[in-house]
Coordinates of C-alpha atoms in Angstrom, one line a residue:
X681 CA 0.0 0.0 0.0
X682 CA 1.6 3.5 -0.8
X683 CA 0.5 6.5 1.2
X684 CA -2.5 7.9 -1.3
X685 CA -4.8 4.2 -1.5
X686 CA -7.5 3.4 0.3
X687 CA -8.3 0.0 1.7
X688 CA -11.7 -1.2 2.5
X689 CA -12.3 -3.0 5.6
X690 CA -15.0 -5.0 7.2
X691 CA -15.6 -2.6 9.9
X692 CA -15.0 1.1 10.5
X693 CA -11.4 2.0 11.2
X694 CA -13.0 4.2 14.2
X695 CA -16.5 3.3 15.0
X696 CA -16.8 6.1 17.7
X697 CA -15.7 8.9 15.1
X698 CA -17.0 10.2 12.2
X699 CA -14.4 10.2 9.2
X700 CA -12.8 13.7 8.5
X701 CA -11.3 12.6 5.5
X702 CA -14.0 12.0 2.8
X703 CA -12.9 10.7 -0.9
X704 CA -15.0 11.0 -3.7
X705 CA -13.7 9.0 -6.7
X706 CA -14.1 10.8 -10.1
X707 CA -12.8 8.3 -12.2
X708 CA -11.8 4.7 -12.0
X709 CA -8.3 5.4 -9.6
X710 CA -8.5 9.3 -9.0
X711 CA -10.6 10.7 -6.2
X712 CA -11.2 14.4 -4.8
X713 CA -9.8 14.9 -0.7
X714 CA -12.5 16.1 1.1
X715 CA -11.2 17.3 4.8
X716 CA -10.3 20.4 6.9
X717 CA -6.8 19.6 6.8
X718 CA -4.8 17.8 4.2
X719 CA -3.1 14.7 6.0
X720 CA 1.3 15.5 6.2
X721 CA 1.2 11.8 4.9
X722 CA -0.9 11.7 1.9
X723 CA 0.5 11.8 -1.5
X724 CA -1.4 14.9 -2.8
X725 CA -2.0 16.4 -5.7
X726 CA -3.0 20.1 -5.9
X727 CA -5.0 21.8 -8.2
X728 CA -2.7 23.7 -10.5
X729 CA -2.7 25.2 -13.6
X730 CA -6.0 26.5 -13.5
X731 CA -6.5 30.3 -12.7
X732 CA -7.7 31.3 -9.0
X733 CA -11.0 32.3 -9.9
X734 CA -11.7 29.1 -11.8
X735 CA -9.9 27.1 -9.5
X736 CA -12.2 28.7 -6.2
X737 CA -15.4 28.3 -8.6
X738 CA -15.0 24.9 -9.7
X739 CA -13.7 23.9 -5.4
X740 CA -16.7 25.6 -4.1
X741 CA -19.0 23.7 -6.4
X742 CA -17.6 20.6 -5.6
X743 CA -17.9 21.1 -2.2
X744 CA -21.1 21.7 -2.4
X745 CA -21.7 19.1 -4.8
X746 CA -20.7 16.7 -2.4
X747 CA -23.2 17.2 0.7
X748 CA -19.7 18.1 2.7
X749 CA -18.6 22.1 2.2
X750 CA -19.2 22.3 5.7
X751 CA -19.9 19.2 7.8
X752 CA -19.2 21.6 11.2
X753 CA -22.9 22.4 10.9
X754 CA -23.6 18.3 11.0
X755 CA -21.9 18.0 14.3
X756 CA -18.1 16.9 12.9
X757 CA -15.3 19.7 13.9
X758 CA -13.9 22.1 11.5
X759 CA -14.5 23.1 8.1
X760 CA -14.1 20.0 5.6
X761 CA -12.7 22.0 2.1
X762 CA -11.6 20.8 -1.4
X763 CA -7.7 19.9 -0.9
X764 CA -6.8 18.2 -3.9
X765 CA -6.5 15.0 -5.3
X766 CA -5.3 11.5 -4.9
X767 CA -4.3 8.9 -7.0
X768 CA -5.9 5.3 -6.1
X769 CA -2.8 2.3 -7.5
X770 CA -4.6 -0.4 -9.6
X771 CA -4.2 -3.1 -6.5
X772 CA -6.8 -0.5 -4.5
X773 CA -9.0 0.0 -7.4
X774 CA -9.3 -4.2 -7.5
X775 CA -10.0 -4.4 -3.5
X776 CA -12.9 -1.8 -4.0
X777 CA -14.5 -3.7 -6.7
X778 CA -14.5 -7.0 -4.8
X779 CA -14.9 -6.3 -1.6
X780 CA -17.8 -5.2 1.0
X781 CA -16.9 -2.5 3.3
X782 CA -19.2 -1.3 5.8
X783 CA -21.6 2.0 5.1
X784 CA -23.0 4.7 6.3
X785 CA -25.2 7.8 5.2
X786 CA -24.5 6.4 1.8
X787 CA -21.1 5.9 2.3
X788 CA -18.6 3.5 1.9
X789 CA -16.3 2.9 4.9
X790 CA -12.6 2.8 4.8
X791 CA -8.6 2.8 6.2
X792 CA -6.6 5.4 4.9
X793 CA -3.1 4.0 5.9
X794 CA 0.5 5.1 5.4
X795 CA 3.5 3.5 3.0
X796 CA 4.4 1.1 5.8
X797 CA 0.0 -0.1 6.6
X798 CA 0.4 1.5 9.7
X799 CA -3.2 2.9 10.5
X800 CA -3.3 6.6 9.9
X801 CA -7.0 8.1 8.7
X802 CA -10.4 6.5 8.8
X803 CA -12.2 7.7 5.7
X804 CA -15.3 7.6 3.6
X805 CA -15.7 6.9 0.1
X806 CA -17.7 7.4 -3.0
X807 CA -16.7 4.8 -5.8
X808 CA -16.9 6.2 -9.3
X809 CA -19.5 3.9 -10.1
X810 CA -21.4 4.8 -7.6
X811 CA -24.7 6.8 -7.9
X812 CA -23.4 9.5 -5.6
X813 CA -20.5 10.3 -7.6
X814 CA -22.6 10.5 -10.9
X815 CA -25.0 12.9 -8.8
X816 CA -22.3 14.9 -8.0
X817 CA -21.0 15.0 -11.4
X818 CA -24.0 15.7 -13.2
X819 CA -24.7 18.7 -10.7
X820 CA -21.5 20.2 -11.4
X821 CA -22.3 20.7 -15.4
X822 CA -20.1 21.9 -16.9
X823 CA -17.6 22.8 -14.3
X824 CA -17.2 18.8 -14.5
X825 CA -14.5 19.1 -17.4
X826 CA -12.4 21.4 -15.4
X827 CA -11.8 18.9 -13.1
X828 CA -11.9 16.1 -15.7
X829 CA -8.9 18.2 -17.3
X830 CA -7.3 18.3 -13.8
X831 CA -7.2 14.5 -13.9
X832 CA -5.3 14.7 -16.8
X833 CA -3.0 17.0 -15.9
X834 CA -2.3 15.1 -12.9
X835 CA -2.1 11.9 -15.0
X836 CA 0.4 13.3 -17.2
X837 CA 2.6 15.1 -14.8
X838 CA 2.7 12.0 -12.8
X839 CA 3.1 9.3 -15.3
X840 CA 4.5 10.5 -19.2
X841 CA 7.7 11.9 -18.6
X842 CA 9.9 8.6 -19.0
X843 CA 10.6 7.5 -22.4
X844 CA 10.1 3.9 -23.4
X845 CA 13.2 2.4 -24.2
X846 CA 13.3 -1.1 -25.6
X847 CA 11.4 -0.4 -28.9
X848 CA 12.6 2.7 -29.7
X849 CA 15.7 2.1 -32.2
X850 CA 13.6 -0.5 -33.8
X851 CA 11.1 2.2 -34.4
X852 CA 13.3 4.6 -35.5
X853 CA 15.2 2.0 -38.0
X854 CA 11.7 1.1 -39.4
X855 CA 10.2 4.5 -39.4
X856 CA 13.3 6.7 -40.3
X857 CA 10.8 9.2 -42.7
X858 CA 8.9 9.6 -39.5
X859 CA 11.2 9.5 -36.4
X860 CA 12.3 13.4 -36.2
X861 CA 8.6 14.5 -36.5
X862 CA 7.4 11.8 -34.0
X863 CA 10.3 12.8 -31.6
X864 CA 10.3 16.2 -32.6
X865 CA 6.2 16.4 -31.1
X866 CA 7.0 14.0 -28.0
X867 CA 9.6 16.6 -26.8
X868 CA 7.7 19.9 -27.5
X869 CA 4.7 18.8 -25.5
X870 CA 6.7 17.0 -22.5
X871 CA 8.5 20.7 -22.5
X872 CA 5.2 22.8 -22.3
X873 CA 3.9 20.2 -19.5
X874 CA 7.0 20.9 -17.6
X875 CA 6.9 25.0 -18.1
X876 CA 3.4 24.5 -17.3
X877 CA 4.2 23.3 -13.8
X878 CA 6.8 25.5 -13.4
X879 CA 4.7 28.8 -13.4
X880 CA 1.3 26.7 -12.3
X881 CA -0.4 27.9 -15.9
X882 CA -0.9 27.4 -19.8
X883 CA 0.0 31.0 -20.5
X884 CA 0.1 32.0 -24.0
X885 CA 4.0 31.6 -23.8
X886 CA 3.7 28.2 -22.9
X887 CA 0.9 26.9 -25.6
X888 CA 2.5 28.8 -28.8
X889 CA 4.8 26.2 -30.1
X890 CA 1.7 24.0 -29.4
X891 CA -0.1 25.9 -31.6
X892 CA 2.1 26.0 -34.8
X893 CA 2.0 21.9 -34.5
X894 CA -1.3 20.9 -34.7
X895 CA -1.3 19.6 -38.4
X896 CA 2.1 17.6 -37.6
X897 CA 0.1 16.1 -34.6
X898 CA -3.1 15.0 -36.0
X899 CA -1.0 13.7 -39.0
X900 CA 1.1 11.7 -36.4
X901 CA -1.8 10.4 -34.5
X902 CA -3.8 9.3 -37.7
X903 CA -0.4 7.0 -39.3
X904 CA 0.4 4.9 -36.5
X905 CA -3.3 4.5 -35.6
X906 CA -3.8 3.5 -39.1
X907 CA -0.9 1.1 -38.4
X908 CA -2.2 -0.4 -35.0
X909 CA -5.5 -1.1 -36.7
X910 CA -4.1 -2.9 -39.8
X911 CA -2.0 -5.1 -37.4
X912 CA -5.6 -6.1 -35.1
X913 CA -7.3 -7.2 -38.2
X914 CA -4.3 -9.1 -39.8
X915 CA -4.3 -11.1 -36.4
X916 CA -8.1 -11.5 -36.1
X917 CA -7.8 -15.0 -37.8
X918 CA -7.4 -18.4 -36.7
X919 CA -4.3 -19.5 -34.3
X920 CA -2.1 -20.7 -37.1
X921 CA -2.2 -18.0 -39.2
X922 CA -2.1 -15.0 -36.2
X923 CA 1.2 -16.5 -35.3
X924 CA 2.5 -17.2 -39.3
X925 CA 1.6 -13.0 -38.8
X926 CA 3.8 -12.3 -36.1
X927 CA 6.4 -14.1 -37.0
X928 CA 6.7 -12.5 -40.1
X929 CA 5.7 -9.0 -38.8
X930 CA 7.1 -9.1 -35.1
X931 CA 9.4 -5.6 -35.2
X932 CA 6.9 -4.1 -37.4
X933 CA 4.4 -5.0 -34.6
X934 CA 6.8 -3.9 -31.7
X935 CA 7.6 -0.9 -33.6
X936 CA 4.2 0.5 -34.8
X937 CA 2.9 -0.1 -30.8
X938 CA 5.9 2.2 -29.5
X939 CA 4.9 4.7 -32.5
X940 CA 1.5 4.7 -31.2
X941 CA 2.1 5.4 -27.6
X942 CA 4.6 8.3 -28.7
X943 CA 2.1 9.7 -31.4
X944 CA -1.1 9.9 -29.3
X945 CA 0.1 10.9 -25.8
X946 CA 1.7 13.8 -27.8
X947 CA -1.8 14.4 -29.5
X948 CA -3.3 13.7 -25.9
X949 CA -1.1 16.2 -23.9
X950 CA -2.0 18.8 -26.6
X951 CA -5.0 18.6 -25.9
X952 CA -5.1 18.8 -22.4
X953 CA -2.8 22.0 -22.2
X954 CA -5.3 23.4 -24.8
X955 CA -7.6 22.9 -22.6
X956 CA -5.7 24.9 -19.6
X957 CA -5.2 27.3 -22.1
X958 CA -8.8 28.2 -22.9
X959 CA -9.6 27.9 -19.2
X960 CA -7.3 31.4 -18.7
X961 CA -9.9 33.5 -20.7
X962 CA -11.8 34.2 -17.9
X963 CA -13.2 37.1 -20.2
X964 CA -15.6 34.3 -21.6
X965 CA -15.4 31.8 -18.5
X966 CA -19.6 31.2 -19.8
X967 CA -18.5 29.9 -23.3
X968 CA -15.3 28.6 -22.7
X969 CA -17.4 26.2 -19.9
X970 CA -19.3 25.0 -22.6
X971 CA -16.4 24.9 -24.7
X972 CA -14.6 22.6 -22.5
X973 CA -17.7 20.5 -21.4
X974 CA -17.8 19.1 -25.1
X975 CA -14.0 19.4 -25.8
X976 CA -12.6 17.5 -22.7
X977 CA -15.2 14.7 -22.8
X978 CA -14.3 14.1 -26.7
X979 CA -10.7 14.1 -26.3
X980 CA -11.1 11.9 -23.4
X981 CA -13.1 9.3 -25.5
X982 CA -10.7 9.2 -28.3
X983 CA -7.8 8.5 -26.0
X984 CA -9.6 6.0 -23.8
X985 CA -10.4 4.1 -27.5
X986 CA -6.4 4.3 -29.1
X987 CA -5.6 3.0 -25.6
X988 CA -7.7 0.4 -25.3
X989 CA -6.7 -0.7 -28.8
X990 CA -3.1 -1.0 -28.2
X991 CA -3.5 -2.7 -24.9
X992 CA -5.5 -5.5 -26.8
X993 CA -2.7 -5.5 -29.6
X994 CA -0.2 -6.3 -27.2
X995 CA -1.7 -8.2 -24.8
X996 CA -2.5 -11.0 -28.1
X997 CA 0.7 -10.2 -28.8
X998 CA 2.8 -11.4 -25.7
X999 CA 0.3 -14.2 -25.5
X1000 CA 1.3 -15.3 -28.7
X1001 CA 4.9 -14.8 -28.4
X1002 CA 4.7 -16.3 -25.0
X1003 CA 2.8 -19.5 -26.6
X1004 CA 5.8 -20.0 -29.1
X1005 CA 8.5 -19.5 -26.7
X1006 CA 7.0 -23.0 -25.5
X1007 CA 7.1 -25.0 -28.8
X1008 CA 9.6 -27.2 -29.1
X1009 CA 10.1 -25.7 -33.1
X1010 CA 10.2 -21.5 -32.8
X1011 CA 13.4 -20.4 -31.2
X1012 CA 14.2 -17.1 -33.3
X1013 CA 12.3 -14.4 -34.7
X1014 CA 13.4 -12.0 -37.7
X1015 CA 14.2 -8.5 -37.2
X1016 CA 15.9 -6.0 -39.4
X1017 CA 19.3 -6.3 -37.7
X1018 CA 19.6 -10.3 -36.7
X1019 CA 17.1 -12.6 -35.7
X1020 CA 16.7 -12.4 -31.6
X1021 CA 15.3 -15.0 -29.1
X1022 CA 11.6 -15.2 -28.7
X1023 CA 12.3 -14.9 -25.4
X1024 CA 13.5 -11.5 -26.2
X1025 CA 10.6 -10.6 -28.6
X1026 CA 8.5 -11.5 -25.1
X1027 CA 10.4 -9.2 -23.1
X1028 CA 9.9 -6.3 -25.5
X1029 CA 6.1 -7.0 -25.6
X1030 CA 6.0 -7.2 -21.8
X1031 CA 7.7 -4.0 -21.1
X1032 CA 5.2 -2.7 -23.8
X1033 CA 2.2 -3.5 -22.5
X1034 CA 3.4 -2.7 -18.7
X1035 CA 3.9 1.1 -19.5
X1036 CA 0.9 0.7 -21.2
X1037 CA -1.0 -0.2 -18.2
X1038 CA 0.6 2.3 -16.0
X1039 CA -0.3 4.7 -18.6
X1040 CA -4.6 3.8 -18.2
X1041 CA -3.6 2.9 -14.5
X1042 CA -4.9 -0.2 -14.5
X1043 CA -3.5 -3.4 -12.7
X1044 CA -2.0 -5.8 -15.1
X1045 CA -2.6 -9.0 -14.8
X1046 CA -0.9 -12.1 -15.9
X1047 CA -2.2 -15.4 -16.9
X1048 CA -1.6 -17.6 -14.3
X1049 CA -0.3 -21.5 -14.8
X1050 CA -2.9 -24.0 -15.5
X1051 CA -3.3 -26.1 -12.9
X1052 CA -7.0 -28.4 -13.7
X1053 CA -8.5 -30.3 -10.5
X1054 CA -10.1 -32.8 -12.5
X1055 CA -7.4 -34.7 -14.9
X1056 CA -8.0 -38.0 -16.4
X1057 CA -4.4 -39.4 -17.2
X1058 CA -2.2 -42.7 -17.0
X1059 CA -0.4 -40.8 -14.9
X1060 CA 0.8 -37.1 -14.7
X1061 CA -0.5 -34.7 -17.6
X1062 CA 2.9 -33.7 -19.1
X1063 CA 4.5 -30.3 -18.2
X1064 CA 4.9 -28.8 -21.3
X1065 CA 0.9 -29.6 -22.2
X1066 CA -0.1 -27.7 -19.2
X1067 CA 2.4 -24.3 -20.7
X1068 CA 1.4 -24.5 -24.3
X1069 CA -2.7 -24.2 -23.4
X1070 CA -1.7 -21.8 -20.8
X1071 CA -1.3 -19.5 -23.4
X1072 CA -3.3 -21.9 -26.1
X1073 CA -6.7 -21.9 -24.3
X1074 CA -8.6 -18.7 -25.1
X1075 CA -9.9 -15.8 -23.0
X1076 CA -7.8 -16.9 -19.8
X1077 CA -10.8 -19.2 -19.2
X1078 CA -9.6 -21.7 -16.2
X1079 CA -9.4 -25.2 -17.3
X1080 CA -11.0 -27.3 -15.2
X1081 CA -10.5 -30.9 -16.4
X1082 CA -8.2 -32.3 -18.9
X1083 CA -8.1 -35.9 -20.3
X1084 CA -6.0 -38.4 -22.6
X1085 CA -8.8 -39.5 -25.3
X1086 CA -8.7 -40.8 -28.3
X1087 CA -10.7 -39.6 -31.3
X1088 CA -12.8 -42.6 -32.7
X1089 CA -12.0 -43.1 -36.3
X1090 CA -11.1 -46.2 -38.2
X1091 CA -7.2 -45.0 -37.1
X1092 CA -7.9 -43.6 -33.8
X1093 CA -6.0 -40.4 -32.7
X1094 CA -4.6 -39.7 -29.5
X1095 CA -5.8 -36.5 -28.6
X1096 CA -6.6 -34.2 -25.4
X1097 CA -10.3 -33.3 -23.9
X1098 CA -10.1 -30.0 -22.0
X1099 CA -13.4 -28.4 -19.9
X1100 CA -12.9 -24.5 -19.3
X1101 CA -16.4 -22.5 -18.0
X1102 CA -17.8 -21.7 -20.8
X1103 CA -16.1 -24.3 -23.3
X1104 CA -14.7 -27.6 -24.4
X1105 CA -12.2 -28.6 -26.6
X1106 CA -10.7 -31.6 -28.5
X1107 CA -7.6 -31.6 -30.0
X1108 CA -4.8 -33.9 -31.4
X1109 CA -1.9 -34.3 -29.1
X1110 CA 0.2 -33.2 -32.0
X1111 CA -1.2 -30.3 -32.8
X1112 CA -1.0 -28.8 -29.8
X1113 CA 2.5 -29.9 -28.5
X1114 CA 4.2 -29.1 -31.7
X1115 CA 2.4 -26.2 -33.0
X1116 CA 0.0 -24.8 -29.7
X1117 CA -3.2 -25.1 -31.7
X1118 CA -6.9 -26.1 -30.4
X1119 CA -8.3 -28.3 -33.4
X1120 CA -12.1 -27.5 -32.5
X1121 CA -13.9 -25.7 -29.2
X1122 CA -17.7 -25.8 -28.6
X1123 CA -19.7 -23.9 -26.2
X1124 CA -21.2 -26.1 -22.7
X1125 CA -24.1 -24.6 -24.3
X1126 CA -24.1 -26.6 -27.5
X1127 CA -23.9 -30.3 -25.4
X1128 CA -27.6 -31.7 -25.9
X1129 CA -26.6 -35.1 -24.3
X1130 CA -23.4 -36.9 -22.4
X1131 CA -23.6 -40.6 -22.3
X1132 CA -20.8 -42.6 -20.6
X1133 CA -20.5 -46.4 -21.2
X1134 CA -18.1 -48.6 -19.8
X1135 CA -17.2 -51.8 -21.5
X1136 CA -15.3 -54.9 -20.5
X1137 CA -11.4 -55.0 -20.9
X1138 CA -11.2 -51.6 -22.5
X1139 CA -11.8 -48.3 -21.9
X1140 CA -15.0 -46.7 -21.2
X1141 CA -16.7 -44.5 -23.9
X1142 CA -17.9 -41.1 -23.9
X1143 CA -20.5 -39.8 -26.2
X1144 CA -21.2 -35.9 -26.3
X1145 CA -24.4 -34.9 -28.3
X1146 CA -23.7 -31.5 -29.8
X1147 CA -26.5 -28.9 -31.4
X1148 CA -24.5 -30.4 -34.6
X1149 CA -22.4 -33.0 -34.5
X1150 CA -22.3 -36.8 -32.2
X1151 CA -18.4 -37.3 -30.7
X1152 CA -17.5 -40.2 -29.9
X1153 CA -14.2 -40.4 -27.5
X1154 CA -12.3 -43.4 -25.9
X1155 CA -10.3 -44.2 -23.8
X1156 CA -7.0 -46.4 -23.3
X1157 CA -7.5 -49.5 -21.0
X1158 CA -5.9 -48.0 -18.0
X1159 CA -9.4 -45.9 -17.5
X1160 CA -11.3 -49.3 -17.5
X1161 CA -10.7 -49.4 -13.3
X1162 CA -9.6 -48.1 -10.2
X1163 CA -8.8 -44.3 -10.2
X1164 CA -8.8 -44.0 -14.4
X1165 CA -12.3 -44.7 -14.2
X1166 CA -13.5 -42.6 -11.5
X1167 CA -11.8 -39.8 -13.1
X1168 CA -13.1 -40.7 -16.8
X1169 CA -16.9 -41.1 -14.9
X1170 CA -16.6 -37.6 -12.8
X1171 CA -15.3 -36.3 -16.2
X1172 CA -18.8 -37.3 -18.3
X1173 CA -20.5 -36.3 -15.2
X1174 CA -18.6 -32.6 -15.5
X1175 CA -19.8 -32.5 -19.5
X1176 CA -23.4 -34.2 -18.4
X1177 CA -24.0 -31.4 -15.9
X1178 CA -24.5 -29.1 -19.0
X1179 CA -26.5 -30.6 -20.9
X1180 CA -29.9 -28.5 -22.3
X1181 CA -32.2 -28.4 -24.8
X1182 CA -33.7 -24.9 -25.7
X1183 CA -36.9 -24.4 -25.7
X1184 CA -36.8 -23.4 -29.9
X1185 CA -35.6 -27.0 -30.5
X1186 CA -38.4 -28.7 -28.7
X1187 CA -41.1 -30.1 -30.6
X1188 CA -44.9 -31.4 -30.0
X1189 CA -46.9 -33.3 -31.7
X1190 CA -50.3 -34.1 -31.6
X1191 CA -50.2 -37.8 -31.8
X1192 CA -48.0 -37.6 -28.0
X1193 CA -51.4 -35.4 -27.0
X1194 CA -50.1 -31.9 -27.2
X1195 CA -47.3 -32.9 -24.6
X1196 CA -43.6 -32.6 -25.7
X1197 CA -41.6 -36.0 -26.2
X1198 CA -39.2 -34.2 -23.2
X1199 CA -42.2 -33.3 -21.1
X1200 CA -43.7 -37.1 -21.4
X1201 CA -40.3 -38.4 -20.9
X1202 CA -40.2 -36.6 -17.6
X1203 CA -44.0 -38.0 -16.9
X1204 CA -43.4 -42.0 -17.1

């Protein structure tokens, strides 16, 4: 825990006191202070960069916004005032969503502690999902984009002044023609963010040279998103051919990602010191409200959507990359220089996608090792099965059961059953431990009937009825007894226990009297 998160607890850190530290969280990870003193340990972030008289209107509208300007008059000592804000880490943010504090007036109960967890502050909370926050939000109007372009502000100052260094001389090898524009707009808006801070405005100083770039930055922006989209449909195929893609296309991938993150958060911190900019002119603080209201709300859709987009990209990315770092065939990948280690195309997607999730500050999680309680082998299910579908299996479902099977055909094939929550798969053993591909996948939703048949001396049977197809599976004679065949039984029993059949495929018929053949089935 650092010193600005919040963790919710069961029970009121002091029962006997009101909280006089109130947060109200504006968006997902940055929340307004509430309290008649600013806690010495808090990691605060002041408004700045507005002027005084928009700063004072906008802090006096939250405050009374928020039901708390002055909660001296409700009993609590002091004055409780806007301070600032704080920033909530991604671990906080997850503890909110799942867990249950106590409330009260419509409050959420909570620890504010310091960078060693000692307690320092109980507080109250508003999550941004909560109706209390959009109340508040929707009462402050307009003035809601001036602190929606505080945020940012913060977010920036905080978070965008480190370059990303692992792509960036494949990107400039691969987009020479581009590279001096690219950097060129990166280090004019990190300066006018810096001189920004410096003198606590966006004075006309500051925003010229912003000014005379906007072509160069929407032209920026507009190439390299181009670029990120042509990669996500090139990759929204089948498994064999997304990786034949990437490793074909790996530094062009790497390098147009890195292009992206430089091109928009230039575009991005335009925007945002435009924004302080207009919010100067208190001459025509009316329009310029307005202004900003539609203005700061756009710009922050756009972003959110180029971000989101490149977090996907690399996220399938490293999956994939990750996925062929396990088959026993892929070792190397090309790249303009030499070919490198696919272990080294991993790390480079990795360190990608982690600035990328500091940059939407959002925890980022990664896929943990499969580990099935329900596996139906001769003995243990091979190591390197269990790290291909770690990757192989899709939507980072679970797998709960895994089994040896073979497909029945007049040459059966060995091949692997796997059960996720909302899917099952067959493929051949080969295909998956040579090349990390899932043959076919049907929904649980699809299975119509399980039947499970044991015979003598060999191994049972398993049946699965599908909306379209009958699959027959087997299985080798050590499931005939003992342990194989509880396992093979509990493992029919795990497919039987979806079984349905919608009510559009059931059928009457007047000769059964009206009834449907399930409904009569159900009557005997």
């Amino acid at each position: 825990m650092t010193n600005s998160e919040v963790e919710p607890t069961g029970t009121p850190a002091a029962p006997t006191d009101e909280p006089t530290v109130s947060l109200v969280e504006i968006e997902p990870g940055v929340a307004v202070l509430f309290a008649d003193k600013a806690p010495d340990d808090l990691d605060l972030i002041p408004f700045e960069m507005l002027s005084a008289k928009t700063g004072r209107r906008l802090t006096d509208k939250l405050a009374m916004a928020a039901g708390i300007g002055n909660l001296a008059a409700q009993g609590a000592q002091g004055a409780t005032t806007v301070q600032g804000l704080v920033r909530l880490a991604p671990q906080t943010l997850q503890a909110l969503k799942t867990a249950q504090p106590m409330t009260s007036g419509g409050w959420n109960m909570g620890t504010l502690v310091t960078s060693n967890s000692r307690f320092a502050h109980s507080v109250r909370w508003a999550p941004a999902t909560g109706a209390q926050t959009a109340g508040l939000l929707a009462t402050l109007g307009p003035a809601a984009a001036l602190l929606a372009l505080q945020v940012q502000l913060a977010s920036i100052s905080r978070r965008i002044d480190e370059n990303i260094e692992l792509t960036r001389d494949v990107l400039r090898a691969l987009h020479e023609d581009q590279w001096a524009t690219l950097l060129g707009l990166h280090e004019t808006t990190m300066r006018a963010v810096r001189e920004a801070q410096v003198v606590g405005a966006v004075t006309d100083h500051v925003f010229a040279p912003i000014a005379t770039r906007e072509a160069d930055l929407r032209t920026q922006r507009l190439l390299f998103m181009s670029f990120l989209r042509g990669h996500i449909k090139a990759l929204d195929t089948n498994g064999p051919s997304r990786r034949a893609y990437i490793q074909k296309n790996i530094e062009q991938l790497l390098a147009d990602a890195h292009g992206v993150l430089m091109a928009e958060w230039s575009w991005y911190r335009a925007q945002v010191l435009r924004a302080g900019h207009i919010s100067r002119d208190e001459a025509n603080a009316v329009e310029n409200e307005r202004l900003l209201a539609e203005m700061v709300p756009a710009a922050e859709r756009e972003h959110t959507q180029v971000m989101d987009d490149v977090a996907a990209l690399l996220a399938g990315l490293e999956r994939q990359c990750r996925l062929m770092a396990e088959l026993p065939e892929e070792r190397s990948l090309p790249f303009t220089t030499k070919r490198r280690n696919i272990r080294d195309a991993v790390a480079m997607a990795e360190a990608l996608a982690e600035r990328v999730a500091e940059l939407r500050n959002v925890a980022r999680t990664q896929r943990a090792p499969l580990d099935p309680p329900l596996t139906v082998f001769d003995e243990a299910v091979p190591a390197d099965v269990l790290r291909i579908l770690r990757w192989a299996v899709p939507d980072e479902e679970p797998l709960l059961a895994i089994a040896d099977v073979n497909l029945d055909r007049l040459v059966g094939d060995n091949a692997y059953l796997g059960v996720t929550p909302r899917r099952f798969f067959i493929s051949a053993q080969n295909a998956v431990r040579r090349q990390g591909t899932i043959d076919r996948e049907f929904p649980l939703s699809d299975i119509r009937y399980v039947r499970f048949r044991q015979r003598d001396k060999r191994g049972p049977v398993l049946d699965v009825i599908t909306m379209d197809e009958n699959i027959r599976l087997t299985f080798d004679d050590w499931a005939g007894k003992g342990q194989g065949l509880d396992d093979a039984r509990r493992l029919g029993d795990l497919l039987a226990a979806a079984m349905n059949l919608p009510e559009s495929e059931q059928r009457t018929d007047p000769l059964l009297g009206g009834e449907s053949s399930t409904g009569q089935a159900l009557t005997r």
